[in-house]
Short mmCIF file of C-alpha atoms in Angstrom, two decimals:
data_model
loop_
_atom_site.label_atom_id
_atom_site.label_comp_id
_atom_site.label_asym_id
_atom_site.label_seq_id
_atom_site.Cartn_x
_atom_site.Cartn_y
_atom_site.Cartn_z
CA MET A 1 -67.56 111.56 55.78
CA SER A 2 -69.81 113.02 52.22
CA ARG A 3 -71.93 110.26 50.77
CA THR A 4 -71.14 109.26 46.79
CA PRO A 5 -74.38 109.82 44.41
CA GLN A 6 -74.40 106.03 44.49
CA GLU A 7 -75.17 105.83 48.25
CA ILE A 8 -77.11 108.66 48.13
CA PHE A 9 -79.69 107.52 44.61
CA GLU A 10 -79.32 104.41 46.45
CA SER A 11 -81.02 105.72 50.08
CA TYR A 12 -83.51 107.45 48.13
CA VAL A 13 -84.78 104.76 46.03
CA TYR A 14 -84.74 101.97 48.71
CA ALA A 15 -86.80 104.54 51.04
CA GLY A 16 -89.25 105.73 48.33
CA SER A 17 -89.71 103.66 45.00
CA LEU A 18 -89.55 100.15 47.38
CA THR A 19 -90.95 100.78 50.30
CA HIS A 20 -92.38 103.46 50.38
CA ASP A 21 -91.67 104.18 53.70
CA ALA A 22 -92.05 108.53 53.97
CA ASP A 23 -90.32 108.23 56.67
CA ALA A 24 -87.12 107.56 55.30
CA LEU A 25 -87.39 108.84 52.16
CA ALA A 26 -88.34 112.84 53.89
CA GLU A 27 -84.13 111.56 55.53
CA CYS A 28 -82.74 111.81 52.27
CA PHE A 29 -83.38 115.39 51.77
CA THR A 30 -82.10 118.71 53.65
CA GLU A 31 -84.41 120.23 55.90
CA ASP A 32 -85.25 123.13 53.16
CA GLY A 33 -85.41 120.42 50.37
CA VAL A 34 -87.16 121.30 47.67
CA PHE A 35 -88.61 117.62 45.60
CA GLU A 36 -90.44 118.38 42.29
CA ALA A 37 -92.11 116.37 38.83
CA PRO A 38 -92.22 119.62 36.75
CA LEU A 39 -93.72 117.50 33.92
CA LEU A 40 -97.00 116.82 36.21
CA PRO A 41 -99.61 119.56 36.20
CA ALA A 42 -100.57 120.96 39.66
CA GLY A 43 -103.98 118.64 40.79
CA ALA A 44 -101.86 115.53 39.67
CA ALA A 45 -102.14 112.27 42.54
CA PHE A 46 -98.08 112.57 42.26
CA PRO A 47 -96.95 115.56 44.09
CA HIS A 48 -95.98 118.23 41.76
CA ARG A 49 -93.73 120.56 44.30
CA LEU A 50 -92.98 119.93 47.54
CA VAL A 51 -91.06 122.08 49.64
CA GLY A 52 -89.47 120.83 53.00
CA ARG A 53 -88.34 118.09 54.15
CA GLU A 54 -91.95 117.73 56.73
CA ALA A 55 -94.03 119.13 53.11
CA ILE A 56 -92.37 116.21 51.59
CA ARG A 57 -92.56 113.54 54.48
CA GLY A 58 -96.26 114.23 55.19
CA ALA A 59 -97.67 114.83 51.25
CA MET A 60 -95.49 110.94 50.19
CA ALA A 61 -97.09 109.32 53.32
CA ALA A 62 -100.40 110.06 51.54
CA TYR A 63 -99.24 109.09 48.33
CA TYR A 64 -98.01 106.18 49.28
CA GLU A 65 -101.49 105.24 51.12
CA ARG A 66 -103.60 105.98 48.90
CA GLN A 67 -100.45 103.54 45.83
CA THR A 68 -101.29 100.23 48.88
CA LYS A 69 -105.53 100.70 48.29
CA ALA A 70 -104.48 100.26 44.15
CA ASP A 71 -103.04 97.94 44.79
CA THR A 72 -100.67 98.19 42.39
CA ARG A 73 -97.37 96.04 41.65
CA PRO A 74 -94.29 96.00 42.28
CA PRO A 75 -91.39 96.69 39.84
CA ASN A 76 -89.48 93.58 38.76
CA LEU A 77 -85.55 94.36 39.72
CA ALA A 78 -84.37 91.97 37.73
CA LYS A 79 -84.79 93.44 35.13
CA SER A 80 -85.08 97.42 35.60
CA GLY A 81 -81.69 99.10 35.18
CA TYR A 82 -80.57 102.16 35.87
CA VAL A 83 -76.86 104.21 34.93
CA LEU A 84 -75.82 107.63 37.13
CA HIS A 85 -74.51 110.22 35.39
CA THR A 86 -71.66 112.83 36.84
CA THR A 87 -71.06 115.91 36.13
CA SER A 88 -68.91 118.88 36.23
CA SER A 89 -70.30 120.06 39.96
CA PRO A 90 -69.38 117.42 42.51
CA ASP A 91 -73.17 118.79 43.80
CA VAL A 92 -75.27 117.57 40.43
CA PHE A 93 -75.68 114.28 38.98
CA ILE A 94 -77.90 112.95 36.75
CA ALA A 95 -79.90 109.48 36.83
CA GLU A 96 -81.12 108.26 33.72
CA ILE A 97 -83.84 105.33 35.24
CA ASP A 98 -86.01 101.84 33.47
CA THR A 99 -88.21 100.55 35.93
CA VAL A 100 -89.93 97.41 34.52
CA PHE A 101 -93.33 96.27 35.74
CA ASP A 102 -93.98 92.64 34.55
CA GLY A 103 -96.40 92.11 32.30
CA ASP A 104 -100.60 90.69 33.85
CA GLY A 105 -101.63 87.31 33.63
CA ASN A 106 -104.18 86.11 31.60
CA GLU A 107 -106.92 83.48 31.88
CA ASP A 108 -104.44 82.49 28.00
CA GLY A 109 -101.85 81.93 30.86
CA ASN A 110 -100.08 83.95 28.88
CA ALA A 111 -97.70 87.22 30.53
CA GLY A 112 -97.98 90.10 28.51
CA GLU A 113 -95.89 92.57 28.04
CA ASP A 114 -93.82 94.79 30.50
CA ARG A 115 -94.40 98.07 31.21
CA VAL A 116 -91.24 99.93 30.80
CA VAL A 117 -91.17 103.44 32.79
CA SER A 118 -88.10 105.69 31.57
CA LEU A 119 -87.62 108.68 33.53
CA VAL A 120 -85.11 110.71 34.30
CA GLN A 121 -84.09 112.75 37.36
CA ILE A 122 -81.72 115.33 38.56
CA PHE A 123 -79.88 115.98 41.60
CA ARG A 124 -78.28 118.96 43.66
CA VAL A 125 -77.25 117.59 46.17
CA ARG A 126 -75.57 119.54 50.03
CA ASP A 127 -73.74 117.69 52.89
CA GLY A 128 -74.42 114.10 51.79
CA ARG A 129 -78.67 114.36 51.44
CA ILE A 130 -81.02 115.64 48.15
CA ALA A 131 -81.13 119.55 48.33
CA ARG A 132 -83.49 119.95 45.15
CA LEU A 133 -84.84 117.09 42.93
CA ARG A 134 -85.77 117.36 39.70
CA ASP A 135 -88.16 114.37 38.52
CA TYR A 136 -89.06 113.69 35.04
CA PHE A 137 -91.84 110.84 33.80
CA ALA A 138 -94.62 111.05 31.36
CA PRO A 139 -97.62 111.97 33.73
CA GLY A 140 -99.95 109.41 32.69
CA LEU A 141 -97.46 107.40 34.23
CA VAL A 142 -99.28 107.75 38.07
CA SER A 143 -102.25 107.55 38.89
#
């Protein structure tokens, strides 16, 4: 039984953004899957283009390890949201995402402004796994 775009997307987000589980993330992709962030320059901290499940697993494990050391805040799931758009092709869907990070507190007790990261991802799937994911976000948003 094939998986729905919703199921594929939720598995991908849980494995990557929420749990930083490189093994689970890699398993979301086909063996020859491609994961790319076309707006990033070569040499950016976040991988620009990865080809193959094992390359995805290795590069994302290293990226998640650097993120753990950077002590980044998790997204506020109650404030964040997404919309999935299906296309005329049953193998392609688009995710429109707004991820919200709570504002930093300061000495006055003010929470500060939330940070919203908006992005678009285009998924091409095969046999219930991601064959190609193009992740479009502003390069300055990743460390």
